[in-house]
Coordinates of C-alpha atoms and ligand atoms in Angstrom, one line a residue:
M1113 CA 0.1 -0.3 -0.1
S1114 CA 1.4 3.8 -0.9
A1115 CA -0.5 6.8 0.4
S1116 CA 0.1 9.9 -0.4
S1117 CA 0.9 12.4 2.1
S1118 CA -1.9 15.7 2.8
S1119 CA 0.2 18.6 1.9
Q1120 CA -0.9 20.8 4.4
P1121 CA 0.0 18.8 8.4
F1122 CA -3.0 18.8 10.8
S1123 CA -3.6 21.5 12.8
T1124 CA -5.3 20.0 16.2
E1125 CA -8.1 22.2 14.5
S1126 CA -8.7 20.8 10.8
Y1127 CA -7.6 17.3 12.7
F1128 CA -10.8 17.5 14.8
Q1129 CA -12.8 19.0 12.1
T1130 CA -11.3 15.7 10.0
Q1131 CA -10.7 12.7 12.0
R1132 CA -14.4 11.1 13.3
P1133 CA -14.9 10.6 16.6
P1134 CA -14.0 6.6 18.2
A1135 CA -17.6 4.9 19.5
G1136 CA -18.7 5.6 22.5
L1137 CA -16.9 9.0 23.5
K1138 CA -20.2 10.1 24.3
E1139 CA -20.8 8.1 26.8
K1140 CA -17.6 7.8 28.4
S1141 CA -17.2 11.8 28.3
E1142 CA -20.0 12.0 30.3
K1143 CA -19.3 9.6 33.0
M1144 CA -15.6 11.0 33.0
H1145 CA -17.7 14.2 33.5
Q1146 CA -19.8 13.5 36.4
F1147 CA -16.7 12.0 38.1
V1148 CA -15.4 15.1 37.9
E1149 CA -18.4 17.3 39.1
K1150 CA -19.0 14.5 42.3
W1151 CA -15.1 15.8 43.1
K1152 CA -15.8 19.1 42.4
A1153 CA -17.9 19.8 44.9
V1154 CA -15.7 18.5 47.1
N1155 CA -14.2 21.4 48.7
G1156 CA -10.4 21.0 48.4
K1157 CA -10.6 17.5 46.7
K1158 CA -7.7 17.3 44.0
V1159 CA -8.5 15.4 41.4
V1160 CA -5.3 13.9 38.4
L1161 CA -6.1 12.5 35.3
V1162 CA -3.4 10.4 34.7
T1163 CA -2.7 9.4 31.1
S1164 CA -1.1 6.2 30.0
G1165 CA 0.4 3.3 28.1
G1166 CA 0.4 3.6 24.3
T1167 CA -1.4 4.1 21.6
T1168 CA -2.1 2.3 18.2
V1169 CA -2.6 3.7 14.5
P1170 CA -4.2 0.8 12.4
L1171 CA -3.9 0.0 9.2
E1172 CA -7.3 -1.1 8.4
S1173 CA -10.1 0.1 9.0
N1174 CA -11.3 -3.4 9.6
T1175 CA -8.1 -3.8 11.7
V1176 CA -5.7 -6.7 11.4
R1177 CA -2.6 -4.6 11.8
F1178 CA -1.4 -1.6 13.4
L1179 CA 2.1 0.0 14.5
D1180 CA 2.6 0.4 18.5
N1181 CA 4.6 0.6 20.7
F1182 CA 6.4 -0.3 23.8
S1183 CA 4.6 1.2 26.2
A1184 CA 3.6 -1.6 29.1
G1185 CA 1.5 1.1 31.2
T1186 CA 3.8 0.8 34.3
R1187 CA 4.4 4.2 34.9
G1188 CA 0.9 5.2 34.8
A1189 CA -0.8 2.7 36.7
T1190 CA 1.6 2.7 39.6
S1191 CA 2.0 6.4 39.8
A1192 CA -2.4 6.1 39.9
E1193 CA -2.1 4.3 42.8
Y1194 CA 0.6 7.1 44.6
F1195 CA -2.0 10.1 43.7
L1196 CA -4.9 7.9 45.3
S1197 CA -2.6 7.2 48.5
Q1198 CA -2.6 11.2 48.8
G1199 CA -5.5 11.9 48.6
Y1200 CA -6.4 12.7 45.1
A1201 CA -9.5 11.7 43.0
V1202 CA -8.0 9.3 40.1
I1203 CA -9.0 9.8 36.4
F1204 CA -7.2 6.7 34.6
L1205 CA -7.1 7.1 30.8
H1206 CA -5.8 3.7 29.4
R1207 CA -4.7 1.5 26.7
L1208 CA -6.9 -1.5 25.9
H1209 CA -5.5 -4.3 28.0
S1210 CA -2.4 -2.4 29.9
L1211 CA -1.4 -2.3 33.5
R1212 CA -4.3 -1.5 36.1
P1213 CA -3.9 0.8 39.4
F1214 CA -3.8 -2.4 41.7
S1215 CA -4.0 -5.7 39.5
R1216 CA -0.7 -4.4 38.3
H1217 CA 0.7 -6.7 41.5
Y1218 CA -0.2 -9.5 39.7
S1219 CA 0.6 -9.5 36.4
H1220 CA 0.2 -12.6 34.0
S1221 CA 3.5 -12.6 32.8
L1222 CA 5.1 -11.4 36.1
N1223 CA 3.5 -13.1 38.5
P1224 CA 0.4 -15.1 37.8
F1225 CA -2.9 -15.0 40.7
L1226 CA -3.1 -18.5 40.5
D1227 CA 0.4 -19.0 41.8
L1228 CA -1.0 -17.2 45.2
L1229 CA -3.6 -19.0 45.6
S1230 CA -4.0 -22.9 47.8
I1231 CA -6.3 -25.6 47.8
V1232 CA -7.6 -26.1 51.5
P1233 CA -9.2 -29.8 50.6
S1234 CA -12.2 -30.6 53.0
S1235 CA -12.8 -32.3 55.9
S1236 CA -16.4 -33.8 56.2
G1237 CA -17.4 -34.0 52.1
S1238 CA -18.3 -30.8 51.8
S1239 CA -16.3 -28.9 48.8
S1240 CA -13.0 -28.1 48.9
S1241 CA -12.0 -24.1 49.7
I1242 CA -9.2 -21.5 48.2
V1243 CA -7.4 -19.6 50.3
V1244 CA -4.4 -17.3 49.8
S1245 CA -1.1 -18.7 50.4
P1246 CA -0.1 -17.7 53.8
D1247 CA 3.7 -16.7 51.8
H1248 CA 1.7 -14.2 49.7
T1249 CA -0.6 -12.9 52.2
K1250 CA 1.7 -10.2 53.7
S1251 CA 2.0 -8.2 50.3
L1252 CA -1.2 -9.0 49.4
L1253 CA -3.5 -7.2 52.3
P1254 CA -2.4 -3.5 51.6
I1255 CA -2.8 -3.6 48.1
L1256 CA -6.9 -5.5 48.3
Q1257 CA -7.2 -2.7 51.3
A1258 CA -6.3 -0.1 49.0
Y1259 CA -7.6 -1.1 46.1
H1260 CA -11.6 -1.9 48.6
E1261 CA -10.9 1.9 49.3
A1262 CA -10.6 3.3 45.7
Q1263 CA -13.5 1.4 45.3
S1264 CA -16.2 2.3 48.0
S1265 CA -15.4 6.3 47.6
G1266 CA -15.0 5.6 44.0
S1267 CA -12.0 7.8 43.4
L1268 CA -11.5 5.7 40.5
L1269 CA -12.4 6.4 37.5
S1270 CA -11.1 4.5 34.5
V1271 CA -11.4 4.9 31.2
E1272 CA -9.8 3.1 27.9
F1273 CA -8.7 4.0 24.4
Q1274 CA -7.4 1.9 21.7
T1275 CA -6.4 3.9 18.9
V1276 CA -4.1 7.5 18.9
N1277 CA -7.7 8.8 17.9
D1278 CA -9.4 7.4 20.3
Y1279 CA -6.7 9.1 22.5
L1280 CA -6.9 12.5 21.5
W1281 CA -10.7 12.9 21.4
L1282 CA -11.1 11.8 25.0
L1283 CA -7.8 13.6 25.8
K1284 CA -9.8 16.7 24.6
A1285 CA -13.6 16.3 26.0
V1286 CA -11.8 15.1 29.9
T1287 CA -9.5 18.3 29.5
A1288 CA -13.0 20.6 28.4
S1289 CA -14.5 18.8 32.1
M1290 CA -11.5 19.1 34.3
A1291 CA -10.9 22.4 32.7
S1292 CA -13.6 23.6 35.8
L1293 CA -11.2 22.8 38.8
G1294 CA -9.3 25.4 38.1
R1295 CA -5.7 24.5 39.6
R1296 CA -6.9 21.5 41.6
G1297 CA -6.5 19.7 38.2
M1298 CA -3.9 18.2 37.7
F1299 CA -2.7 16.7 34.0
Y1300 CA -0.3 14.0 34.3
L1301 CA 0.4 12.4 30.5
A1302 CA 2.3 9.4 31.5
A1303 CA 1.0 8.1 28.1
A1304 CA 3.4 7.1 24.9
V1305 CA 1.5 8.6 22.2
S1306 CA 2.3 8.0 18.8
D1307 CA 3.6 11.4 16.8
F1308 CA 2.2 10.1 13.5
F1309 CA -1.0 8.2 12.1
L1310 CA -2.8 7.5 8.7
P1311 CA -5.9 9.8 8.1
E1312 CA -9.2 8.1 8.2
E1313 CA -9.2 8.6 3.6
R1314 CA -5.9 6.9 3.8
V1315 CA -6.3 3.7 5.8
A1316 CA -7.3 0.6 4.3
E1317 CA -11.1 -0.5 4.5
H1318 CA -9.9 -4.5 4.4
K1319 CA -6.5 -6.6 5.9
I1320 CA -4.0 -5.5 3.0
Q1321 CA -3.3 -8.1 0.7
S1322 CA 0.4 -9.3 0.7
L1323 CA 0.1 -9.5 -3.4
Q1324 CA 0.7 -6.2 -3.6
G1325 CA 4.0 -6.8 -3.0
T1326 CA 6.3 -4.0 -0.8
L1327 CA 4.1 -2.7 1.7
S1328 CA 5.5 1.7 2.0
L1329 CA 3.1 3.5 4.4
E1330 CA 3.7 8.0 4.0
M1331 CA 2.6 9.4 7.4
D1332 CA 1.1 12.8 8.7
Q1333 CA 2.7 13.9 12.0
V1334 CA 0.1 14.2 14.4
P1335 CA -1.1 17.9 16.1
K1336 CA 1.0 19.1 19.2
V1337 CA -2.7 18.9 21.5
L1338 CA -0.8 19.7 24.4
K1339 CA -0.3 23.2 23.4
P1340 CA -4.0 24.1 22.5
L1341 CA -4.2 22.2 25.7
V1342 CA -2.0 24.2 28.4
Q1343 CA -3.2 27.3 26.1
E1344 CA -7.3 27.2 25.2
W1345 CA -8.7 24.1 27.0
T1346 CA -7.4 24.2 30.9
P1347 CA -5.8 27.5 31.7
E1348 CA -5.1 27.2 34.9
G1349 CA -4.1 23.6 34.8
Y1350 CA -1.2 22.1 36.3
I1351 CA 0.0 20.3 33.4
V1352 CA 2.7 17.8 33.6
S1353 CA 4.0 16.3 30.5
F1354 CA 6.5 13.1 30.0
K1355 CA 9.4 13.3 27.2
L1356 CA 11.1 9.9 26.2
E1357 CA 14.3 9.8 24.7
T1358 CA 16.8 6.8 23.2
D1359 CA 19.9 9.4 23.2
T1360 CA 20.4 11.1 26.8
Q1361 CA 22.2 13.5 25.6
L1362 CA 19.0 14.6 24.3
L1363 CA 16.5 14.1 27.5
I1364 CA 17.4 17.9 28.6
P1365 CA 17.0 20.4 25.8
K1366 CA 14.4 18.5 24.6
S1367 CA 13.0 19.2 28.2
R1368 CA 13.4 22.2 27.6
A1369 CA 11.9 22.9 24.4
A1370 CA 8.5 21.2 25.2
L1371 CA 8.4 23.4 27.7
S1372 CA 9.3 26.6 25.9
R1373 CA 6.5 25.7 22.9
Y1374 CA 3.9 24.6 24.8
G1375 CA 4.2 26.8 28.1
H1376 CA 3.4 24.0 30.8
Q1377 CA 4.7 23.6 34.3
L1378 CA 6.5 20.5 34.3
V1379 CA 8.4 18.0 32.0
I1380 CA 9.2 14.3 33.2
G1381 CA 12.4 13.4 31.3
N1382 CA 12.8 9.7 31.0
E1383 CA 15.7 8.1 29.0
L1384 CA 14.1 4.4 27.5
H1385 CA 16.5 2.0 29.8
R1386 CA 16.3 4.2 32.9
R1387 CA 13.4 4.9 33.4
K1388 CA 12.5 2.7 36.2
Y1389 CA 15.4 3.7 37.9
E1390 CA 15.5 7.6 37.6
V1391 CA 14.0 10.5 36.0
V1392 CA 15.0 14.5 35.7
F1393 CA 12.2 17.3 36.5
V1394 CA 12.7 20.3 34.5
E1395 CA 11.3 23.3 35.0
R1396 CA 10.8 26.6 34.9
N1397 CA 12.6 28.7 37.8
S1398 CA 9.3 30.6 38.3
M1399 CA 5.8 29.2 38.5
S1400 CA 4.3 31.2 36.4
K1401 CA 3.1 30.2 33.4
P1402 CA 4.8 32.1 30.6
E1403 CA 2.2 34.6 28.2
K1404 CA 1.0 33.2 25.2
G1405 CA 3.5 32.7 22.4
T1406 CA 6.5 33.9 24.5
G1407 CA 7.8 30.7 26.3
D1408 CA 10.1 30.8 23.4
D1409 CA 11.1 33.8 24.0
R1410 CA 12.1 33.4 27.1
I1411 CA 15.5 30.7 25.8
K1412 CA 16.9 32.4 23.2
G1413 CA 15.0 35.8 22.3
T1414 CA 13.7 34.6 19.3
A1415 CA 10.1 33.2 18.1
T1416 CA 12.4 29.6 17.4
P1417 CA 13.2 27.0 20.1
P1418 CA 15.7 25.7 20.7
I1419 CA 15.2 21.8 19.5
M1420 CA 12.2 22.1 17.6
E1421 CA 9.7 18.9 17.5
S1422 CA 9.8 16.5 14.8
G1423 CA 8.2 17.1 11.6
E1424 CA 9.1 20.6 11.9
S1425 CA 13.2 21.9 11.8
E1426 CA 15.6 19.8 13.3
K1427 CA 17.6 23.4 13.6
L1428 CA 19.7 22.8 17.0
D1429 CA 20.1 26.3 18.8
V1430 CA 23.3 25.5 20.4
A1431 CA 23.1 29.3 22.1
G1432 CA 20.0 28.9 23.5
L1433 CA 20.2 25.8 25.0
E1434 CA 23.7 26.9 26.9
Q1435 CA 21.3 29.6 28.5
K1436 CA 20.6 27.4 31.4
E1437 CA 19.6 30.3 33.9
E1438 CA 15.6 30.1 33.0
Y1439 CA 14.8 26.6 34.1
K1440 CA 16.0 23.6 37.0
E1441 CA 17.0 20.2 36.7
T1442 CA 15.8 18.1 39.8
W1443 CA 16.8 13.9 38.9
L1444 CA 15.1 11.6 41.1
R1445 CA 17.5 8.2 41.6
L1446 CA 16.7 4.6 43.5
D1447 CA 20.0 4.9 43.6
D1448 CA 20.2 7.8 45.5
L1449 CA 18.6 6.4 48.0
K1450 CA 20.2 2.9 48.2
D1451 CA 23.5 5.1 49.4
E1452 CA 21.1 6.8 52.0
G1453 CA 20.5 3.3 53.2
G1454 CA 17.4 3.4 52.4
K1455 CA 15.0 0.5 50.3
G1456 CA 16.7 1.9 46.0
R1457 CA 16.7 0.1 43.1
D1458 CA 15.5 -3.7 43.1
G1459 CA 14.3 -2.7 46.6
E1460 CA 10.6 -2.2 48.0
V1461 CA 10.6 1.5 46.5
E1462 CA 9.1 2.0 42.7
I1463 CA 10.3 5.1 41.3
E1464 CA 6.5 6.5 40.9
E1465 CA 6.3 6.8 45.1
L1466 CA 9.4 9.2 44.3
I1467 CA 8.0 11.1 41.2
I1468 CA 4.3 11.9 43.5
K1469 CA 6.3 13.2 46.8
E1470 CA 7.7 15.8 44.4
L1471 CA 4.4 16.3 42.4
L1472 CA 2.1 17.2 45.5
D1473 CA 4.3 20.3 47.4
R1474 CA 4.9 21.7 43.1
H1475 CA 0.7 21.4 42.9
Q1476 CA -0.3 22.9 46.2
R1477 CA 2.2 25.6 45.8
W1478 CA 0.8 26.1 42.1
I1479 CA -2.6 26.4 44.0
D1480 CA -1.8 28.4 47.0
A1481 CA 0.0 31.1 44.3
R1482 CA -3.6 31.5 42.9
E1483 CA -5.3 31.3 46.0
Ligands
LIG713 O1 4.7 2.4 30.3 P1 5.8 1.8 30.9 O2 5.9 2.0 32.4 O3 6.4 1.1 30.2 O4 6.4 4.3 30.2 C1 6.1 4.9 30.4 C2 6.9 5.8 29.7 C3 8.3 5.6 29.2 C4 5.7 5.8 28.3 C5 6.2 7.6 30.1 O5 7.4 8.0 30.8 C6 6.7 8.6 29.5 O6 7.9 8.5 29.0 N1 5.6 8.7 28.5 C7 5.7 10.0 27.5 C8 6.0 9.5 26.0 C9 6.6 10.5 25.0 O7 5.4 10.3 24.1 O8 8.2 10.9 25.1

């Protein structure tokens, strides 16, 4: 299959004008809206949107094949648990079949739940019963208690997406609802969202046939919705985006470029292979958002960011990158805990626990700065 790209890149606006909303959008949006309204009425309650897992890009509308990425949803599912433990109400917008809060501890590949159970044979003709083996009870108990607590309080709402199109529409819808929370709303955008997609008019209807020989695909760039999200959809929300790189040299400059470009509060950078052990918080020295359209100027005195996002110019402005004083970086490393005598890497502490601890204070300061 060969598909030619449209000459104009999609803007956020043209994307939503031309790409159809997914089935079920209305119902899911309504659920998220009700959830936000419920918690908005509770004085001081903070609500976080956690996005999690990878997005697919279907190659056929009767989908047999699709492009995907590596993300298992560990970051999002783990973070959601820590947000709940800190009193947040959590909207968990996640990829279908990716890891979920609480059940992630018993994933079929790492820790199959059948291994937790033992059979107690009947003693008097009644049927046998099943119990959790004593050696697993200790670790299961707090997880089960936290799970029941989230269920009975209704503080966790899970909503699924699969394709990048599902994700974009749901993100727009939930942001519209969460905007009314003002600064009490946090956006923790950990999903690994495809940078490229096939516009629906170029998606084959049926399974692509191998008779055609080679398959070449030309994909369009997914519009950078973070920009309208920050500047129009929810100007008051506390917004945390993630930046994944495989070249560590790019982590900080690209995180700074994202802050500069979108004007939000925090970028958490992580390198693919070390993401479970260390992350870097990249933020501006001041808490304030830059004025619309001025973020780039804060770094280098022109309207061009130091590193452009993919699909735009890849020009690197070294002079801009060297002006570091506008930004600060804070590394969180499990190895540091070990050095300090705590439980670090391969111990019981998860990096997400450290991330959420750091975020609590920053979010509270963001709220206090306005009130
Ligand atoms: O889902 P996971 O735990 O396997 O990976 C988490 C992650 C690397 C996808 C996340 O931390 C992240 O960086 N998300 C943003 C990716 C990006 O679009 O740059």
